[in-house]
Amino acid sequence: MRKVLYFGSFNPVHYGHTGIARYIASMPEADAVVIVPSPHNPFKDLSILTDPHLRLEQVRGAFKGISPKITVSDIEYHLQEPLYTINTLHVLQSEDPESDLILLIGADNIGSIGKWYKGEEILKEFEIWVYPRGGYDGGGICHDYNSRKDVKGVRYLSDAPLYDISSTEIRALAAAE
């Protein structure tokens, strides 16, 4: 089974998140899509994050019924902090060793994965699918990573539908009201 893992703060969850998940679920090479909300992202200011349990419930509600392939995991709510993607991937892999886990990230994140905790290990151990984001040369970055022999595989989703929305923009609009 090939499981695509879609990590995020989802602060707040929006139609772009659900649209991306719907698109991934429609791909024949994805057997399952697992939404992995993070209660605390090490790269984000905790003061801007909505209550983690409220966000988890909002994520569950937003993704409910979209596709039988889509589930929401609360795994990071049960792990020791700090929460690092590599650690969560290892726990998920140990719980389901027969599945191939694929990490779904945005083009903004593939450009900075070298700054992540053990980002190079992620590149070596797990396939990564990259969703396009405006202002980032995701295709070029993926090509560069794929030229390395030690990288498992980085796929740029050039045909993915683009959503011109972000949680950061939503929070800014809400703060301006």
Tab-separated table of C-alpha atoms in Angstrom:
chain	number	residue	atom	x	y	z
A	1	MET	CA	0.000	0.000	0.000
A	2	ARG	CA	1.218	3.499	-0.859
A	3	LYS	CA	0.193	6.050	1.780
A	4	VAL	CA	0.624	9.751	1.116
A	5	LEU	CA	1.150	11.662	4.364
A	6	TYR	CA	-0.024	15.270	4.371
A	7	PHE	CA	1.453	17.019	7.422
A	8	GLY	CA	0.520	20.534	8.477
A	9	SER	CA	-0.512	22.918	11.200
A	10	PHE	CA	-3.832	23.519	9.394
A	11	ASN	CA	-4.125	26.835	11.247
A	12	PRO	CA	-6.823	27.227	10.011
A	13	VAL	CA	-7.768	24.374	7.723
A	14	HIS	CA	-9.229	25.671	4.426
A	15	TYR	CA	-10.484	24.618	0.993
A	16	GLY	CA	-6.939	24.573	-0.395
A	17	HIS	CA	-5.989	21.825	2.070
A	18	THR	CA	-9.071	19.775	1.265
A	19	GLY	CA	-8.672	20.362	-2.472
A	20	ILE	CA	-5.081	19.126	-2.404
A	21	ALA	CA	-6.094	16.029	-0.443
A	22	ARG	CA	-8.948	15.365	-2.872
A	23	TYR	CA	-6.526	15.648	-5.794
A	24	ILE	CA	-4.018	13.253	-4.187
A	25	ALA	CA	-6.797	10.783	-3.330
A	26	SER	CA	-7.857	10.790	-6.996
A	27	MET	CA	-4.400	9.648	-8.110
A	28	PRO	CA	-4.292	5.916	-8.880
A	29	GLU	CA	-0.780	5.612	-7.426
A	30	ALA	CA	-2.023	6.764	-3.995
A	31	ASP	CA	-3.830	4.037	-2.071
A	32	ALA	CA	-4.441	6.222	0.972
A	33	VAL	CA	-4.049	9.830	2.067
A	34	VAL	CA	-3.344	10.422	5.739
A	35	ILE	CA	-3.780	13.939	7.076
A	36	VAL	CA	-1.326	14.518	9.947
A	37	PRO	CA	-2.114	17.695	11.879
A	38	SER	CA	0.691	18.903	14.097
A	39	PRO	CA	-0.176	20.431	17.463
A	40	HIS	CA	3.143	22.336	17.525
A	41	ASN	CA	5.322	22.998	14.499
A	42	PRO	CA	8.939	23.703	15.565
A	43	PHE	CA	9.192	26.363	12.835
A	44	LYS	CA	6.098	28.314	13.902
A	45	ASP	CA	5.455	30.835	16.631
A	46	LEU	CA	3.215	29.092	19.165
A	47	SER	CA	1.368	32.339	19.875
A	48	ILE	CA	-0.294	32.252	16.435
A	49	LEU	CA	-1.517	28.676	16.729
A	50	THR	CA	-5.131	28.026	17.652
A	51	ASP	CA	-5.699	25.514	20.438
A	52	PRO	CA	-4.276	22.196	19.133
A	53	HIS	CA	-7.322	20.101	20.076
A	54	LEU	CA	-9.704	22.571	18.466
A	55	ARG	CA	-7.615	22.479	15.277
A	56	LEU	CA	-7.658	18.662	15.317
A	57	GLU	CA	-11.465	18.655	15.516
A	58	GLN	CA	-11.675	21.260	12.737
A	59	VAL	CA	-9.386	19.138	10.550
A	60	ARG	CA	-11.453	16.015	11.214
A	61	GLY	CA	-14.605	17.903	10.245
A	62	ALA	CA	-13.078	19.446	7.120
A	63	PHE	CA	-11.850	16.143	5.677
A	64	LYS	CA	-14.810	13.991	6.723
A	65	GLY	CA	-16.563	12.349	3.802
A	66	ILE	CA	-14.314	13.739	1.048
A	67	SER	CA	-12.987	10.340	0.010
A	68	PRO	CA	-12.807	6.875	1.562
A	69	LYS	CA	-9.053	7.071	0.893
A	70	ILE	CA	-8.623	10.078	3.232
A	71	THR	CA	-8.165	9.657	6.985
A	72	VAL	CA	-6.954	11.974	9.744
A	73	SER	CA	-4.258	10.793	12.151
A	74	ASP	CA	-3.698	12.274	15.583
A	75	ILE	CA	-0.295	10.550	15.912
A	76	GLU	CA	1.583	13.772	16.682
A	77	TYR	CA	-0.747	14.436	19.611
A	78	HIS	CA	0.702	11.330	21.272
A	79	LEU	CA	4.401	11.835	20.556
A	80	GLN	CA	6.997	13.515	22.709
A	81	GLU	CA	7.913	17.056	21.731
A	82	PRO	CA	9.665	18.548	19.941
A	83	LEU	CA	7.764	17.116	16.989
A	84	TYR	CA	10.001	16.378	14.049
A	85	THR	CA	8.727	14.930	10.793
A	86	ILE	CA	11.436	12.256	10.664
A	87	ASN	CA	10.399	10.934	14.087
A	88	THR	CA	6.726	10.790	13.119
A	89	LEU	CA	7.606	9.061	9.848
A	90	HIS	CA	9.623	6.446	11.732
A	91	VAL	CA	6.754	5.780	14.160
A	92	LEU	CA	4.252	5.481	11.313
A	93	GLN	CA	6.606	3.178	9.396
A	94	SER	CA	7.114	0.960	12.455
A	95	GLU	CA	3.325	0.706	12.897
A	96	ASP	CA	2.837	-0.215	9.235
A	97	PRO	CA	6.100	-1.668	7.872
A	98	GLU	CA	4.452	-3.111	4.758
A	99	SER	CA	3.311	0.278	3.443
A	100	ASP	CA	5.351	2.703	1.391
A	101	LEU	CA	5.070	6.097	3.024
A	102	ILE	CA	5.178	9.188	0.824
A	103	LEU	CA	5.607	12.640	2.305
A	104	LEU	CA	3.538	15.391	0.664
A	105	ILE	CA	4.988	18.888	1.095
A	106	GLY	CA	4.708	22.242	-0.622
A	107	ALA	CA	7.326	23.669	-2.970
A	108	ASP	CA	8.187	26.192	-0.252
A	109	ASN	CA	9.131	23.313	2.052
A	110	ILE	CA	11.209	21.308	-0.422
A	111	GLY	CA	13.361	24.399	-0.774
A	112	SER	CA	14.048	24.425	2.950
A	113	ILE	CA	14.077	20.702	3.754
A	114	GLY	CA	17.832	20.882	4.298
A	115	LYS	CA	17.093	23.044	7.387
A	116	TRP	CA	14.676	20.505	8.852
A	117	TYR	CA	15.760	18.224	11.672
A	118	LYS	CA	17.344	15.294	9.818
A	119	GLY	CA	15.964	16.560	6.499
A	120	GLU	CA	18.678	14.678	4.606
A	121	GLU	CA	17.513	11.435	6.227
A	122	ILE	CA	13.965	12.119	5.074
A	123	LEU	CA	15.236	12.555	1.507
A	124	LYS	CA	17.124	9.249	1.701
A	125	GLU	CA	14.436	7.167	3.393
A	126	PHE	CA	11.120	8.415	2.031
A	127	GLU	CA	9.652	9.353	-1.316
A	128	ILE	CA	8.466	12.967	-1.397
A	129	TRP	CA	5.730	14.497	-3.512
A	130	VAL	CA	5.877	18.259	-3.944
A	131	TYR	CA	2.819	20.447	-4.417
A	132	PRO	CA	3.458	23.641	-6.471
A	133	ARG	CA	3.407	26.972	-4.649
A	134	GLY	CA	3.663	30.391	-6.265
A	135	GLY	CA	7.068	32.022	-6.036
A	136	TYR	CA	8.985	28.744	-5.699
A	137	ASP	CA	10.797	26.759	-8.371
A	138	GLY	CA	9.596	23.429	-7.043
A	139	GLY	CA	10.213	21.672	-10.346
A	140	GLY	CA	13.821	22.809	-10.469
A	141	ILE	CA	14.475	21.897	-6.855
A	142	CYS	CA	12.939	18.450	-7.374
A	143	HIS	CA	15.103	17.928	-10.440
A	144	ASP	CA	18.208	18.838	-8.444
A	145	TYR	CA	17.339	16.393	-5.664
A	146	ASN	CA	16.528	13.625	-8.138
A	147	SER	CA	19.991	13.990	-9.670
A	148	ARG	CA	21.440	12.763	-6.360
A	149	LYS	CA	21.911	9.013	-5.943
A	150	ASP	CA	21.185	9.107	-2.215
A	151	VAL	CA	17.652	10.531	-2.612
A	152	LYS	CA	14.761	8.050	-2.670
A	153	GLY	CA	12.688	10.151	-5.061
A	154	VAL	CA	11.144	13.599	-5.268
A	155	ARG	CA	8.121	14.053	-7.534
A	156	TYR	CA	6.882	17.471	-8.566
A	157	LEU	CA	3.096	17.486	-8.967
A	158	SER	CA	3.057	19.845	-11.927
A	159	ASP	CA	-0.538	18.951	-12.868
A	160	ALA	CA	-1.976	19.622	-9.406
A	161	PRO	CA	-4.745	22.212	-9.173
A	162	LEU	CA	-3.499	25.453	-7.652
A	163	TYR	CA	-5.318	27.166	-4.806
A	164	ASP	CA	-4.561	30.819	-4.190
A	165	ILE	CA	-5.100	30.742	-0.433
A	166	SER	CA	-2.990	30.217	2.654
A	167	SER	CA	-3.608	29.945	6.377
A	168	THR	CA	-1.257	32.899	6.878
A	169	GLU	CA	-3.463	35.083	4.651
A	170	ILE	CA	-6.618	33.950	6.465
A	171	ARG	CA	-5.113	34.806	9.846
A	172	ALA	CA	-4.000	38.235	8.548
A	173	LEU	CA	-7.490	38.985	7.216
A	174	ALA	CA	-9.092	37.906	10.495
A	175	ALA	CA	-6.681	40.092	12.493
A	176	ALA	CA	-7.509	43.107	10.293
A	177	GLU	CA	-11.238	42.884	11.037
